[in-house]
mmCIF file of N, CA and C in Angstrom:
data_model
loop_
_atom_site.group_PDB
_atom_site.id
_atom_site.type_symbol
_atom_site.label_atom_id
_atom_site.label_comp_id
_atom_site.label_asym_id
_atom_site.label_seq_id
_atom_site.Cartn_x
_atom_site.Cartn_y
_atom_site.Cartn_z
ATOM 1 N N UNK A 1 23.383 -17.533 25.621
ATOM 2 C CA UNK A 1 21.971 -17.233 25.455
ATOM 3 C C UNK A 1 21.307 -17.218 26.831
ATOM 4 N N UNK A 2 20.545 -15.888 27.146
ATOM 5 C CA UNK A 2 19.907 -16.647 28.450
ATOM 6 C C UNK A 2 18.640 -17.070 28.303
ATOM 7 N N UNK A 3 18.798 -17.538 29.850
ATOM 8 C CA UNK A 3 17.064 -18.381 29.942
ATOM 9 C C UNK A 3 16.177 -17.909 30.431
ATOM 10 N N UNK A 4 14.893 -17.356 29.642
ATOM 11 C CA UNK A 4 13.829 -16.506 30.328
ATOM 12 C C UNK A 4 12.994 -17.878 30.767
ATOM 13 N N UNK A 5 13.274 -19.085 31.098
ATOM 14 C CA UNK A 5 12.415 -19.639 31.348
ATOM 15 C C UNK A 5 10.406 -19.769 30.936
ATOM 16 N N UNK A 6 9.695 -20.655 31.263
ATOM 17 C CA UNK A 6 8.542 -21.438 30.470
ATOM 18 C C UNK A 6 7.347 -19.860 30.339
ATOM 19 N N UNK A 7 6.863 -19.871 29.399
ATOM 20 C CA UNK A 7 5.581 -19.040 29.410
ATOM 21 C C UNK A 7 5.039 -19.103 30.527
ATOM 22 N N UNK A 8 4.048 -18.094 30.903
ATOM 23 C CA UNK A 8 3.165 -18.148 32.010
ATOM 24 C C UNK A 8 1.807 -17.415 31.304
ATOM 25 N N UNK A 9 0.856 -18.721 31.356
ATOM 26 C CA UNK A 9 -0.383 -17.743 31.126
ATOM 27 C C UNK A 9 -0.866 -16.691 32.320
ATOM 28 N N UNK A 10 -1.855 -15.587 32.317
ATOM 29 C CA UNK A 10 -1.565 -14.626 33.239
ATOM 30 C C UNK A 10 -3.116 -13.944 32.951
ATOM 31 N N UNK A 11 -3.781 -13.545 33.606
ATOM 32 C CA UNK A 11 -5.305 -12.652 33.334
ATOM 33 C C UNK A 11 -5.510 -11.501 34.325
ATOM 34 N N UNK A 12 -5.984 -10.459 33.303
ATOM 35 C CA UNK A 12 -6.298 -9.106 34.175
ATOM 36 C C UNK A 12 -7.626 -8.876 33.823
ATOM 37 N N UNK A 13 -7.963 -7.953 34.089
ATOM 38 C CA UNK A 13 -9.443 -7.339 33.224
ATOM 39 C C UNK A 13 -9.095 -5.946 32.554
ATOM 40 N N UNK A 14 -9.213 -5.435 31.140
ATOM 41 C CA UNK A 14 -8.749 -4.523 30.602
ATOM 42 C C UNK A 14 -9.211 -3.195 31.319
ATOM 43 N N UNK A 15 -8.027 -2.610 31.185
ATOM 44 C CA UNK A 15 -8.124 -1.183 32.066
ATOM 45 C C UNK A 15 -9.205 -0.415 31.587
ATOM 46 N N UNK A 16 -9.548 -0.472 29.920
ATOM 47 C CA UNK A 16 -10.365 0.484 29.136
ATOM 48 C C UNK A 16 -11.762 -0.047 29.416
ATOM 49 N N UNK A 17 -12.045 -1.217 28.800
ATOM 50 C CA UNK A 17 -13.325 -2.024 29.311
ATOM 51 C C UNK A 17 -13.847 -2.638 30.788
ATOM 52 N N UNK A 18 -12.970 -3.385 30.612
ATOM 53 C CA UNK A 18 -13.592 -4.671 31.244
ATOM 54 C C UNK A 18 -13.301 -5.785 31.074
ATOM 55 N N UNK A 19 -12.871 -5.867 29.690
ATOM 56 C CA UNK A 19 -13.434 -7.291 29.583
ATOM 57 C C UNK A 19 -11.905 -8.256 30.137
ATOM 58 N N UNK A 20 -12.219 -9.749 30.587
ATOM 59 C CA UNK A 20 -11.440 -10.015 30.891
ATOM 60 C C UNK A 20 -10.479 -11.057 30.284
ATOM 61 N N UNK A 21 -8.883 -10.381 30.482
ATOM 62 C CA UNK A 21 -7.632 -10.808 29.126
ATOM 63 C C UNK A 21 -7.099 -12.330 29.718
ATOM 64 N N UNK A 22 -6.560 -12.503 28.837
ATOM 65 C CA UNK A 22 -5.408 -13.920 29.185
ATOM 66 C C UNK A 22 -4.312 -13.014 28.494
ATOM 67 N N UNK A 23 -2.837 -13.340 29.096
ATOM 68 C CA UNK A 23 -1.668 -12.728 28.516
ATOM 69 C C UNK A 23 -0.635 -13.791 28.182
ATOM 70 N N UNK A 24 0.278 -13.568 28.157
ATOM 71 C CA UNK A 24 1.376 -14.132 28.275
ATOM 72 C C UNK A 24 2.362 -13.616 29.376
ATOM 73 N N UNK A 25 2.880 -13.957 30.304
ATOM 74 C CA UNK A 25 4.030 -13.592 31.533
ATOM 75 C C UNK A 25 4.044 -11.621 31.263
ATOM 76 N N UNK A 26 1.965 -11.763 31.886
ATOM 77 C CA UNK A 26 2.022 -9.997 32.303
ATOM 78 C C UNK A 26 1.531 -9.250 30.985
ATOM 79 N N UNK A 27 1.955 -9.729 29.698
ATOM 80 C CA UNK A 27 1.358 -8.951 28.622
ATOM 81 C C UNK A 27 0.200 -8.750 28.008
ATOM 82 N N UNK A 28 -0.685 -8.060 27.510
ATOM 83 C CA UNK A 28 -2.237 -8.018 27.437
ATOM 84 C C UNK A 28 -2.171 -6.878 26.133
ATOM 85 N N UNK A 29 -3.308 -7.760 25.161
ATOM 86 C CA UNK A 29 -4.177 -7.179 24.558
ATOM 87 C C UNK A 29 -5.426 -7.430 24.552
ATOM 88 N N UNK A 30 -5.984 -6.303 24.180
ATOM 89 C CA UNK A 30 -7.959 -6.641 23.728
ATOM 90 C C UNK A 30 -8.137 -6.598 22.918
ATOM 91 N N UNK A 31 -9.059 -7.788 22.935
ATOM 92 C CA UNK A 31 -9.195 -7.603 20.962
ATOM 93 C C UNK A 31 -10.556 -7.260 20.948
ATOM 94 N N UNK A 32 -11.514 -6.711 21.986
ATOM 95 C CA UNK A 32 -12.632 -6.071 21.991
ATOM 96 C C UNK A 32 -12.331 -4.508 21.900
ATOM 97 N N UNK A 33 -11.532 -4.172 22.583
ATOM 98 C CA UNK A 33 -11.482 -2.225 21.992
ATOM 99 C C UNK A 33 -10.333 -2.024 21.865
ATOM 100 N N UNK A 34 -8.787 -2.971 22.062
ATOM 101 C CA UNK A 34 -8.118 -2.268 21.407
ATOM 102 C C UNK A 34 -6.597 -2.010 22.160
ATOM 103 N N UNK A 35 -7.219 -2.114 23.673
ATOM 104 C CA UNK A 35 -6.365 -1.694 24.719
ATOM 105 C C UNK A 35 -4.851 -3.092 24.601
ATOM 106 N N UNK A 36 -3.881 -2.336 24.726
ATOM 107 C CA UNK A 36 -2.462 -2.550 25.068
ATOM 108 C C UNK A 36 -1.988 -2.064 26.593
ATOM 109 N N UNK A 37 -1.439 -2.965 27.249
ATOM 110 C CA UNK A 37 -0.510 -2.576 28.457
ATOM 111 C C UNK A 37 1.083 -2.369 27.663
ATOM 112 N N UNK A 38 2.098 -1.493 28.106
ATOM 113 C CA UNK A 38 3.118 -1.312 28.029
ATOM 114 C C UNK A 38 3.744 -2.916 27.677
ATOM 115 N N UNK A 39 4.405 -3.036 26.798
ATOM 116 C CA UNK A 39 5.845 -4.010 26.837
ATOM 117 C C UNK A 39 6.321 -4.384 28.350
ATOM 118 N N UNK A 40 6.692 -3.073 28.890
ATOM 119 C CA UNK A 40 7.690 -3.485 30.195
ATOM 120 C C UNK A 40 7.220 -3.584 31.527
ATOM 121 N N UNK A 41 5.806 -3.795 31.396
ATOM 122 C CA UNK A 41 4.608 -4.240 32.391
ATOM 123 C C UNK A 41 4.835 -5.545 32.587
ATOM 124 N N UNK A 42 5.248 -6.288 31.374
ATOM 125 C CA UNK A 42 5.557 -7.844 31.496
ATOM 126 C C UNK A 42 6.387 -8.306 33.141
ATOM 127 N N UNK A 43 6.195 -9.239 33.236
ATOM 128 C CA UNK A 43 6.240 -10.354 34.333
ATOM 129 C C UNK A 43 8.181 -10.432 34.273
ATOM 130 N N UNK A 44 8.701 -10.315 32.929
ATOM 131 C CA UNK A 44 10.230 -10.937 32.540
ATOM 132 C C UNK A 44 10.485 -9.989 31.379
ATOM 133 N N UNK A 45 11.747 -9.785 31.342
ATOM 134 C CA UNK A 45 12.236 -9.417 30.078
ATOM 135 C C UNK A 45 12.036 -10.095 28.633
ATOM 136 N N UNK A 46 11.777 -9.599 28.052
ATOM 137 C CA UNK A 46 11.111 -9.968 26.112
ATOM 138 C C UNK A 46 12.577 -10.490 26.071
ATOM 139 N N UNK A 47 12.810 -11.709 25.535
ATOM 140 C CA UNK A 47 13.815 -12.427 24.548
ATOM 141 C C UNK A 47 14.794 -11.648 23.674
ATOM 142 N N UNK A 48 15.668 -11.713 23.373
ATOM 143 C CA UNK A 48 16.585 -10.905 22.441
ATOM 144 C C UNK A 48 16.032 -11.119 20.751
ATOM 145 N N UNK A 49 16.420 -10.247 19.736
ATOM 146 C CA UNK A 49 16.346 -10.891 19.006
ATOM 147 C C UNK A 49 16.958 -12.440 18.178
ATOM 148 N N UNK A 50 17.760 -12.461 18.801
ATOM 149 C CA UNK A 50 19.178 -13.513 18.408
ATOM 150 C C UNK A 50 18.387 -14.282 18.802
ATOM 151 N N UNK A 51 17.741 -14.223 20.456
ATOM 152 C CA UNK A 51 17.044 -15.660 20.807
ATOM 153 C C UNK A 51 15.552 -16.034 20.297
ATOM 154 N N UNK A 52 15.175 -15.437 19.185
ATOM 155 C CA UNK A 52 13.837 -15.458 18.418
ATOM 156 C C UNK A 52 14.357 -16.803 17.149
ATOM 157 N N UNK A 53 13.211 -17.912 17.279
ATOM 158 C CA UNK A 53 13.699 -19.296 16.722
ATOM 159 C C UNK A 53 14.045 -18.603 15.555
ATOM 160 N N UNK A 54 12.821 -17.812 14.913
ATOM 161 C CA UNK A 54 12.759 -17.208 13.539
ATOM 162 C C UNK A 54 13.651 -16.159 13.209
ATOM 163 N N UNK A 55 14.820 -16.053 14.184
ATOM 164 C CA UNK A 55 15.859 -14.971 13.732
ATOM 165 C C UNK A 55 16.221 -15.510 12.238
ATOM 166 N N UNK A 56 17.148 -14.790 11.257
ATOM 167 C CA UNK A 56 17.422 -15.231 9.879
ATOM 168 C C UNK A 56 19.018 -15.677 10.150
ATOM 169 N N UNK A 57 19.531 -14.852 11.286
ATOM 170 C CA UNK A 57 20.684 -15.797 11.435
ATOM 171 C C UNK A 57 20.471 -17.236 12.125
ATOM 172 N N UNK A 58 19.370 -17.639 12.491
ATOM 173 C CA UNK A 58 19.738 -19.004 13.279
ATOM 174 C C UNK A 58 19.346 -20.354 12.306
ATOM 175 N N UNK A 59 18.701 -19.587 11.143
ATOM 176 C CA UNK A 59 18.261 -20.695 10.212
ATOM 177 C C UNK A 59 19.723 -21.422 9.375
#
């Protein structure tokens, strides 16, 4: 399994507005109009599914 290592909180100001986001390691939504940055804008590679707690094989 690898290790993407600890969250990182992270803030931009939305490209569409303005207003300004908190993310997770680079990722951003608005929940004022709507705006999404790309997935692969992120800071680290997204987790596998296997390494998702809530996979159905790990239960």
């Amino acid at each position: 399994m690898a290790h993407h290592g600890a969250l990182q909180i992270t803030e931009t100001d939305c490209e569409r507005c303005g207003t300004r986001l908190s993310g997770l390691n680079g990722r951003y939504a608005c929940g004022v109009c709507g705006w999404t940055n790309p997935w692969n804008d992120g800071h680290r590679d997204l987790p596998s599914a296997e390494e998702d707690p809530d996979h159905p094989r790990r239960r």
